[in-house]
mmCIF file of C-alpha atoms in Angstrom:
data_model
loop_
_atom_site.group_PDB
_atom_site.id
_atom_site.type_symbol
_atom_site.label_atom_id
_atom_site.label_comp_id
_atom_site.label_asym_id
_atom_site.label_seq_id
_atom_site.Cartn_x
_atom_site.Cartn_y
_atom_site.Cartn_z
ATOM 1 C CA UNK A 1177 -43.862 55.620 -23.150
ATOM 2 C CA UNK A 1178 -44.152 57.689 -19.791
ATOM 3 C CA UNK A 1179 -41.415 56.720 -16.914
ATOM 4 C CA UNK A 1180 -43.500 53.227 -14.946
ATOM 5 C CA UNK A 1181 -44.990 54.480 -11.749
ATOM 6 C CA UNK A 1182 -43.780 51.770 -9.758
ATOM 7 C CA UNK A 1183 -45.700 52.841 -7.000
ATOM 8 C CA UNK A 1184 -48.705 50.863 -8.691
ATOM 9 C CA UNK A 1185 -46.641 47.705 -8.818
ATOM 10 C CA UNK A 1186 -47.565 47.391 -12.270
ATOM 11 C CA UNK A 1187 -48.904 48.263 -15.939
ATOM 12 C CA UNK A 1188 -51.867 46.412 -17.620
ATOM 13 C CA UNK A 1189 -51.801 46.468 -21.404
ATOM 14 C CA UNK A 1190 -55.429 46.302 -22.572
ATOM 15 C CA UNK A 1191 -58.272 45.784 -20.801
ATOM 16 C CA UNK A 1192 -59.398 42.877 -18.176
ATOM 17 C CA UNK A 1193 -57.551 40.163 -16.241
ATOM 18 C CA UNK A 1194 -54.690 38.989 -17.970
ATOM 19 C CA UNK A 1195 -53.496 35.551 -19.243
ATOM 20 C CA UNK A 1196 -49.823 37.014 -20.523
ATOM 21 C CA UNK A 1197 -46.891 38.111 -18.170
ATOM 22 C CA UNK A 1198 -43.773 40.080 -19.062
ATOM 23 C CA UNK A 1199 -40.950 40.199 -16.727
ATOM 24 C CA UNK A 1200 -38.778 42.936 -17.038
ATOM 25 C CA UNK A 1201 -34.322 42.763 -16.326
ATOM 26 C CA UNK A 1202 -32.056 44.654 -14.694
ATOM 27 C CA UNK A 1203 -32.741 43.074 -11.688
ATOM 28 C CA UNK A 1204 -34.904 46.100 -10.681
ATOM 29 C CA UNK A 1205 -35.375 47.848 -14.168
ATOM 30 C CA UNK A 1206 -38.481 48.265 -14.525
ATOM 31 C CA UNK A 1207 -39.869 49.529 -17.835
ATOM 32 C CA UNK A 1208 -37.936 48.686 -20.182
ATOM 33 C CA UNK A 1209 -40.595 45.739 -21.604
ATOM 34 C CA UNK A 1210 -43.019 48.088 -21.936
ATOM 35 C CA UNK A 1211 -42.979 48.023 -26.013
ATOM 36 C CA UNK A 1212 -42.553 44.479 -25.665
ATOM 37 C CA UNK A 1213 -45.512 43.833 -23.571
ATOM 38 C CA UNK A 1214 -47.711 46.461 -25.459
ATOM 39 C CA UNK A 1215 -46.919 45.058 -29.034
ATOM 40 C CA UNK A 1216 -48.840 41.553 -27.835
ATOM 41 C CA UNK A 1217 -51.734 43.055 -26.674
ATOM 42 C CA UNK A 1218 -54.352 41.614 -29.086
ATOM 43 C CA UNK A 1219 -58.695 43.177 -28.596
ATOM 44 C CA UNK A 1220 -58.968 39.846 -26.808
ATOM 45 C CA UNK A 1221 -55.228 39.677 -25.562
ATOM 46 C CA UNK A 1222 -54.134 41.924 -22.065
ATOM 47 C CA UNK A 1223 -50.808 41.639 -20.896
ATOM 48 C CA UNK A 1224 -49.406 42.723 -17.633
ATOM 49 C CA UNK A 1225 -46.135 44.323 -16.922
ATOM 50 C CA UNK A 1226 -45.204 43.251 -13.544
ATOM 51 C CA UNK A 1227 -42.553 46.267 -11.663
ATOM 52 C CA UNK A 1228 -40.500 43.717 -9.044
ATOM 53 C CA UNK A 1229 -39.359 46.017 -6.034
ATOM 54 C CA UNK A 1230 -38.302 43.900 -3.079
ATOM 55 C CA UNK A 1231 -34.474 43.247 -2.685
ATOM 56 C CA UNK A 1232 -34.497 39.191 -2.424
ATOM 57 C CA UNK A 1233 -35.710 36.785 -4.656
ATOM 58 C CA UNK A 1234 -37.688 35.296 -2.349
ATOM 59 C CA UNK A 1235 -39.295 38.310 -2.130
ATOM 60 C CA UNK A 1236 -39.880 38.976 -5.723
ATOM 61 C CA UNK A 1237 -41.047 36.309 -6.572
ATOM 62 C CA UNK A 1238 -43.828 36.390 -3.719
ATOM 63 C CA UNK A 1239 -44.452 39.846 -4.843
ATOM 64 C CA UNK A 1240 -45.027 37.949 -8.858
ATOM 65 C CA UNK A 1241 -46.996 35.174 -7.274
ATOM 66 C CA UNK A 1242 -49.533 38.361 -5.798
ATOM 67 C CA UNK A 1243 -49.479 40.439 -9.185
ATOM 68 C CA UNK A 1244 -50.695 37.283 -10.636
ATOM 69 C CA UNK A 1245 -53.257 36.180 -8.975
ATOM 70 C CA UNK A 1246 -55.196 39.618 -8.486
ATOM 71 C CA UNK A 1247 -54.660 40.931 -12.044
ATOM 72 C CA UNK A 1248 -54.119 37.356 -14.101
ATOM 73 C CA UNK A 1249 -56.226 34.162 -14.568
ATOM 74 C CA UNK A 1250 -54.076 32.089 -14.480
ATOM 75 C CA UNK A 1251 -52.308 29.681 -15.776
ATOM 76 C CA UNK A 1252 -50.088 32.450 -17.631
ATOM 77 C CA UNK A 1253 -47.712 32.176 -20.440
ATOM 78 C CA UNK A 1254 -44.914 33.710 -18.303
ATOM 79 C CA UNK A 1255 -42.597 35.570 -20.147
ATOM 80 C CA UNK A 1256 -38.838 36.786 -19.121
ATOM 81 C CA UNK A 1257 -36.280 38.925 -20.550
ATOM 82 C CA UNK A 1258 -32.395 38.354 -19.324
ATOM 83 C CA UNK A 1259 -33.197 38.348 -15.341
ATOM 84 C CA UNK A 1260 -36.735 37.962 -15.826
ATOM 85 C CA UNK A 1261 -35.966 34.845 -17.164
ATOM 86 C CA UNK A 1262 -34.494 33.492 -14.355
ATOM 87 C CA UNK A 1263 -37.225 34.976 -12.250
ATOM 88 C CA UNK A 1264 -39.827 33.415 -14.807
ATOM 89 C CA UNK A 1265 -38.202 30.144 -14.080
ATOM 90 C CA UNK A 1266 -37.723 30.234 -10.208
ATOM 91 C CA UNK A 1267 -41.357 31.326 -10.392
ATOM 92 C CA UNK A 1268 -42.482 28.344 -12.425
ATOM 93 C CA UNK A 1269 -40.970 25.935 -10.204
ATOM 94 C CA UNK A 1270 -42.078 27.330 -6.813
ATOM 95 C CA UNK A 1271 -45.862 28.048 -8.185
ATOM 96 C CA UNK A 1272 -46.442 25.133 -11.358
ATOM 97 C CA UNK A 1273 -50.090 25.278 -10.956
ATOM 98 C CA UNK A 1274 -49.929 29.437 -12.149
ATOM 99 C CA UNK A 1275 -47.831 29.402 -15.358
ATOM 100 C CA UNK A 1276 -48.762 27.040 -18.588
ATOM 101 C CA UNK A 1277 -45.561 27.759 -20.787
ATOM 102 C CA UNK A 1278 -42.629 29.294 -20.040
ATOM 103 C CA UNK A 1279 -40.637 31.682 -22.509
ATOM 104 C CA UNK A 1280 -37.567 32.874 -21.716
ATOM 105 C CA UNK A 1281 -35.524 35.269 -23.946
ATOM 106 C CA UNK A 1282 -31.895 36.143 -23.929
ATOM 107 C CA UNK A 1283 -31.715 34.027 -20.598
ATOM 108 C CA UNK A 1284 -28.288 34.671 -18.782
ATOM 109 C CA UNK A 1285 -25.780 31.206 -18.458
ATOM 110 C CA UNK A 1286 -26.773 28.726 -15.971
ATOM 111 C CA UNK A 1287 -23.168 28.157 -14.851
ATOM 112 C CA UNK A 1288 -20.390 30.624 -13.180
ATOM 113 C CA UNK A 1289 -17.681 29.373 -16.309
ATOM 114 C CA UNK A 1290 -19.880 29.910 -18.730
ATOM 115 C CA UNK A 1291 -20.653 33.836 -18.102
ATOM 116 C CA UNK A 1292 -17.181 34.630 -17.619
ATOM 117 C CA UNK A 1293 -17.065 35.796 -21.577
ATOM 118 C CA UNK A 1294 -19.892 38.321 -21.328
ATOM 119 C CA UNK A 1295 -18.003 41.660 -19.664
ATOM 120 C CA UNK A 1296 -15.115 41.140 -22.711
ATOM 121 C CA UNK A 1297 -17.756 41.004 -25.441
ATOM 122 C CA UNK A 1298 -19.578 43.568 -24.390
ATOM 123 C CA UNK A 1299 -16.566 45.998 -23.923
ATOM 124 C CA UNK A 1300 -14.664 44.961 -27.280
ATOM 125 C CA UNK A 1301 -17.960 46.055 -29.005
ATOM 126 C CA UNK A 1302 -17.287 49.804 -27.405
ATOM 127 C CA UNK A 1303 -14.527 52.037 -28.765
ATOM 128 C CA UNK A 1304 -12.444 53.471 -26.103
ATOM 129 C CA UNK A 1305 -14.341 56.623 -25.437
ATOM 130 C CA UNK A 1306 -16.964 54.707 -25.142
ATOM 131 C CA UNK A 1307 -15.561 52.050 -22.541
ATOM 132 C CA UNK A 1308 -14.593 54.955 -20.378
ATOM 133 C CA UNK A 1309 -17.985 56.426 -20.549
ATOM 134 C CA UNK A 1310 -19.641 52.637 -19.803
ATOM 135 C CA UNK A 1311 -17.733 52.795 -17.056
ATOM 136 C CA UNK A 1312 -17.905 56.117 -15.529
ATOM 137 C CA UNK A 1313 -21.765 55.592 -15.873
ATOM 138 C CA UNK A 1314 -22.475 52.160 -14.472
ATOM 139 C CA UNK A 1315 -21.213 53.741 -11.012
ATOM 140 C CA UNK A 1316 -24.514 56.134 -11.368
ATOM 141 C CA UNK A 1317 -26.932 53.514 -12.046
ATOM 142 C CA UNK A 1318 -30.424 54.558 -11.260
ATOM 143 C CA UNK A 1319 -29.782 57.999 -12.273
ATOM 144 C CA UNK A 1320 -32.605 59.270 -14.606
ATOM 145 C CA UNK A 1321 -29.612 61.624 -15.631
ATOM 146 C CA UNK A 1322 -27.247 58.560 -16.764
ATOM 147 C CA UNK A 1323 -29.533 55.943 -18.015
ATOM 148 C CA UNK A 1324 -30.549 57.338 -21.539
ATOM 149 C CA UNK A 1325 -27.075 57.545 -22.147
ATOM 150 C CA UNK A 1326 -26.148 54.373 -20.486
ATOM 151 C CA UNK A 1327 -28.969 52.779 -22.621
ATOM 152 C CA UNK A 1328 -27.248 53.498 -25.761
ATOM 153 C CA UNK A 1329 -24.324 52.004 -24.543
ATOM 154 C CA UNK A 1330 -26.186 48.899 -23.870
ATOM 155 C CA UNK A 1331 -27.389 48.834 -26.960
ATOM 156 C CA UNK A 1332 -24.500 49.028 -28.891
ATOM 157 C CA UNK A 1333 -22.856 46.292 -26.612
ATOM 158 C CA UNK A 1334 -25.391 43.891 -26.676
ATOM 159 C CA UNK A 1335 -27.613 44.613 -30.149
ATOM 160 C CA UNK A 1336 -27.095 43.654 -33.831
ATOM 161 C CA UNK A 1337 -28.443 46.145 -35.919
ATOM 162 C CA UNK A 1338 -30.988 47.910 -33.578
ATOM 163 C CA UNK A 1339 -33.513 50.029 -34.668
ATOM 164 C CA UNK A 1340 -32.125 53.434 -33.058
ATOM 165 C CA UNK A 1341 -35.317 54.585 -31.468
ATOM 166 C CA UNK A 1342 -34.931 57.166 -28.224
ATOM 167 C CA UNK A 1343 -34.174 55.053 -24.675
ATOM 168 C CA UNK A 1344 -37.433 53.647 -23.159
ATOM 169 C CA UNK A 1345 -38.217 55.599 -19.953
ATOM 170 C CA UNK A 1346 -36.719 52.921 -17.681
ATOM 171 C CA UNK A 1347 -36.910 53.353 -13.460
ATOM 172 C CA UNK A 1348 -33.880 51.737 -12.722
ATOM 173 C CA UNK A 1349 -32.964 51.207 -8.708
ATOM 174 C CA UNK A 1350 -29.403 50.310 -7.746
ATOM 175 C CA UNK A 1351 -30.014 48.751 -4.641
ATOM 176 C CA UNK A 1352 -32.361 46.214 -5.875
ATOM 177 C CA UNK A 1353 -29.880 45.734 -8.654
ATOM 178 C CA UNK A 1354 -27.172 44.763 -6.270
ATOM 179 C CA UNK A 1355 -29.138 42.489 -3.307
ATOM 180 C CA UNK A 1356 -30.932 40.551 -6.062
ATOM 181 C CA UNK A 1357 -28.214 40.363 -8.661
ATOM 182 C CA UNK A 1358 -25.670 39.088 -5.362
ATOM 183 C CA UNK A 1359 -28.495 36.701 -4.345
ATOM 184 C CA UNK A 1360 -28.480 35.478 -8.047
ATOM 185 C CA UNK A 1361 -25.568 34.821 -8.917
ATOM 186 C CA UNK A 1362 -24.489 32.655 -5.722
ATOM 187 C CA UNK A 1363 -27.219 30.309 -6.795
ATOM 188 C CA UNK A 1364 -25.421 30.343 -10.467
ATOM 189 C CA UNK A 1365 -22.415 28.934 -8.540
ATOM 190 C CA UNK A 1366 -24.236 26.428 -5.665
ATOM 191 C CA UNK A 1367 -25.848 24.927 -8.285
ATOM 192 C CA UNK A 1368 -29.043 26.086 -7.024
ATOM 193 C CA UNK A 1369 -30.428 27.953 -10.508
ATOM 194 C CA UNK A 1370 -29.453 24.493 -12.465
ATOM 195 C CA UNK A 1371 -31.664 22.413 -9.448
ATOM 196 C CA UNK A 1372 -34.686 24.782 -9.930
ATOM 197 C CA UNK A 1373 -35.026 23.883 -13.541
ATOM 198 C CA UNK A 1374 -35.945 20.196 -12.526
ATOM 199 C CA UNK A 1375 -39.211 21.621 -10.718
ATOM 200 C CA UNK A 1376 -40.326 23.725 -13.389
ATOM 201 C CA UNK A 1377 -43.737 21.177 -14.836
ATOM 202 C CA UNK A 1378 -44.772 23.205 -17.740
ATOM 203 C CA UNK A 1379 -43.331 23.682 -21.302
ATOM 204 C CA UNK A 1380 -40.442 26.219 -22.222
ATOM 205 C CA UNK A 1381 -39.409 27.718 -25.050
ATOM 206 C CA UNK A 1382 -36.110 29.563 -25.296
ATOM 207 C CA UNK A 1383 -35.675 32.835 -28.004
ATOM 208 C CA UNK A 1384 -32.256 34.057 -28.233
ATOM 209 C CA UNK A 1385 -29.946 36.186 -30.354
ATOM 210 C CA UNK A 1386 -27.099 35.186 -32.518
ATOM 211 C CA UNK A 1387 -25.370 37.999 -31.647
ATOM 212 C CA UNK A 1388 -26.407 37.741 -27.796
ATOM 213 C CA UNK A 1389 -23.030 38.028 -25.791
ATOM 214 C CA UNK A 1390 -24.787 35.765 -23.471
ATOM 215 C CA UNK A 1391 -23.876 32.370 -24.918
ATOM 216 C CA UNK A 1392 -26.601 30.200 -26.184
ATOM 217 C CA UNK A 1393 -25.248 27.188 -25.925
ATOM 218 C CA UNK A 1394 -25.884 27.479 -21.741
ATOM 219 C CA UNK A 1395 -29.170 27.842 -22.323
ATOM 220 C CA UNK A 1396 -29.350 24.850 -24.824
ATOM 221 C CA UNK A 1397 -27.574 22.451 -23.038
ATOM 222 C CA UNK A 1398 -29.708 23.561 -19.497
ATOM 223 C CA UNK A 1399 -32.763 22.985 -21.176
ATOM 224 C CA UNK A 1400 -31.913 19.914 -23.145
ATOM 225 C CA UNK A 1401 -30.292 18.280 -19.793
ATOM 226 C CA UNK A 1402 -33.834 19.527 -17.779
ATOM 227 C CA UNK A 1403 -36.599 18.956 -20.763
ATOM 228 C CA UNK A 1404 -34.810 16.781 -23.095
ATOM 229 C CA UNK A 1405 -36.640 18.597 -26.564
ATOM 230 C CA UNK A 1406 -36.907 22.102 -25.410
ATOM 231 C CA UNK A 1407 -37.755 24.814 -27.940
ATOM 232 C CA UNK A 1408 -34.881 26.619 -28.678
ATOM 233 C CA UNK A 1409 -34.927 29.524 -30.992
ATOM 234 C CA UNK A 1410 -31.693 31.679 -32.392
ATOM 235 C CA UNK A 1411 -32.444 34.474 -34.479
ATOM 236 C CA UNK A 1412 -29.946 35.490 -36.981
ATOM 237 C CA UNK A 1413 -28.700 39.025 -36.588
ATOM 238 C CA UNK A 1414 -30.700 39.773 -33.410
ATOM 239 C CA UNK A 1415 -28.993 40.848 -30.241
ATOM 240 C CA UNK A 1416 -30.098 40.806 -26.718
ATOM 241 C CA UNK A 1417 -33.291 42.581 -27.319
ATOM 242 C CA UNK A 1418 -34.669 40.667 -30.008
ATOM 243 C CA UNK A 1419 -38.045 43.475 -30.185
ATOM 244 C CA UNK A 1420 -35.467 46.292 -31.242
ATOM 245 C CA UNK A 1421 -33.568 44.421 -33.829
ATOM 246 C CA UNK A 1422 -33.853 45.866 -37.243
ATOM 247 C CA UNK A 1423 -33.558 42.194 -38.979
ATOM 248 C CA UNK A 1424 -34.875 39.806 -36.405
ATOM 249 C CA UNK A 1425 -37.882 41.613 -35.278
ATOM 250 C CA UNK A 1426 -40.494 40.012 -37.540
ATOM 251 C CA UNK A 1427 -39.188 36.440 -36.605
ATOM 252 C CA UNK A 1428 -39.057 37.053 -33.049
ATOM 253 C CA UNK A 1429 -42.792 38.053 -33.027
ATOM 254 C CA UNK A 1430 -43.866 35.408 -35.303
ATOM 255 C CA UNK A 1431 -41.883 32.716 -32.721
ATOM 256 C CA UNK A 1432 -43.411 34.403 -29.782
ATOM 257 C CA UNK A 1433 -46.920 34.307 -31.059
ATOM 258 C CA UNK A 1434 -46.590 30.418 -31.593
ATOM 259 C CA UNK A 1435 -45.737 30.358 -28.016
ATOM 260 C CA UNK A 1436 -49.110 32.074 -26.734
ATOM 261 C CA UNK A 1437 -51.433 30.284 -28.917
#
């Protein structure tokens, strides 16, 4: 896949208005859904790949709600991957009447204690060379120069058994990174993330990795305490990127169709 112009605010997947949104991480990586949101497409299936640009989440999510309604008919299944999950579900509960399900996948803990694991995982999954090169390269995020690289680092800290295919041409921008990911995670500690998921009208289902160093059982117990019977769905031997796994792949399709029928 070519590098996402993000100029165009977006990629369409198929042909004609669209009734299936992928949200891409980071916050402000945009791209790297791109095989995700092209392996759904279906002759009677688009799917749009939103590009979020603006540096609050107030303002990304305005800048969703205006992707949808000019390229979607809604209501979408709204799908989101680690941060687009928790843009997914801000979204949801600020406009209910524009998404039908909600699907979030390898969705980040709801609560400050629970995250406080994740770094230590991820870094006791790296050999030492490796830490120091994680580290030397996260100071140069947004670098076309460090991300392929820094991709394969991510990878190998967050993935089971992936399927070792080049880095996705990813347009990552630091500053968005930083403003949205600060905004972000002082609603993880207010409270504020936890209080959204009250507002949020339509159903959710929840796809995660076993091997996911974000915990599961934050999502679970979110969900169950919002929803009551959410759909929750841990793949054996799948990471953080359940499309790249080697041995979760098929299932993680196969739950993901169920969700858009």
């Amino acid at each position: 896949m070519q590098l996402p112009d993000i100029a165009t605010g977006y990629r369409l997947h198929g042909a004609g208005k669209s009734r299936v949104v992928v949200l891409h991480g980071g916050p402000g990586a945009a791209g790297e859904v791109g095989p995700l949101a092209r392996n759904l497409v279906l002759p009677d299936r688009s799917v749009l790949e939103p590009f979020q640009t603006a540096r609050s989440i107030d303002g990304q999510i305005e800048e969703l709600h205006g992707q949808i309604v000019r390229r979607c008919d809604a209501p979408v299944v709204l799908i989101g991957w680690s941060w687009g999950a928790w843009l997914g579900l801000l979204y949801a509960a600020r406009h209910p009447d524009k998404v039908g399900r909600l699907v979030v996948i390898g969705c980040p803990p709801f609560k400050e204690q629970e995250a406080e694991g994740i770094s230590a995982t991820r870094l006791a999954r790296l050999d030492r060379d490796e830490v120091e090169q994680y580290e030397r390269l996260s100071g140069q995020l947004g670098s076309a120069d460090a991300w392929p690289r820094l991709s394969e680092l991510f990878d190998k800290m967050d993935g089971y058994s992936t399927d070792g295919r080049p880095a996705v041409p990813v347009s990552v921008d630091r500053a968005i990174n930083q403003a949205v990911w600060r905004q972000a995670t002082t609603m993880r500690r207010s409270g504020e993330l936890l209080d959204a998921l009250s507002e949020v009208r339509c159903p959710v289902t929840a796809i995660h990795g076993d091997h996911d160093p974000h915990p599961v059982s934050s999502v679970r117990s979110a969900l169950r305490a919002a929803f009551g019977s959410p759909d929750v769905f841990v793949l054996e031997k799948c990471g953080h990127k359940p499309w790249i796994e080697r041995f979760a792949r098929d299932a993680f399709y196969d739950v993901l169709e169920r969700a858009l029928i």
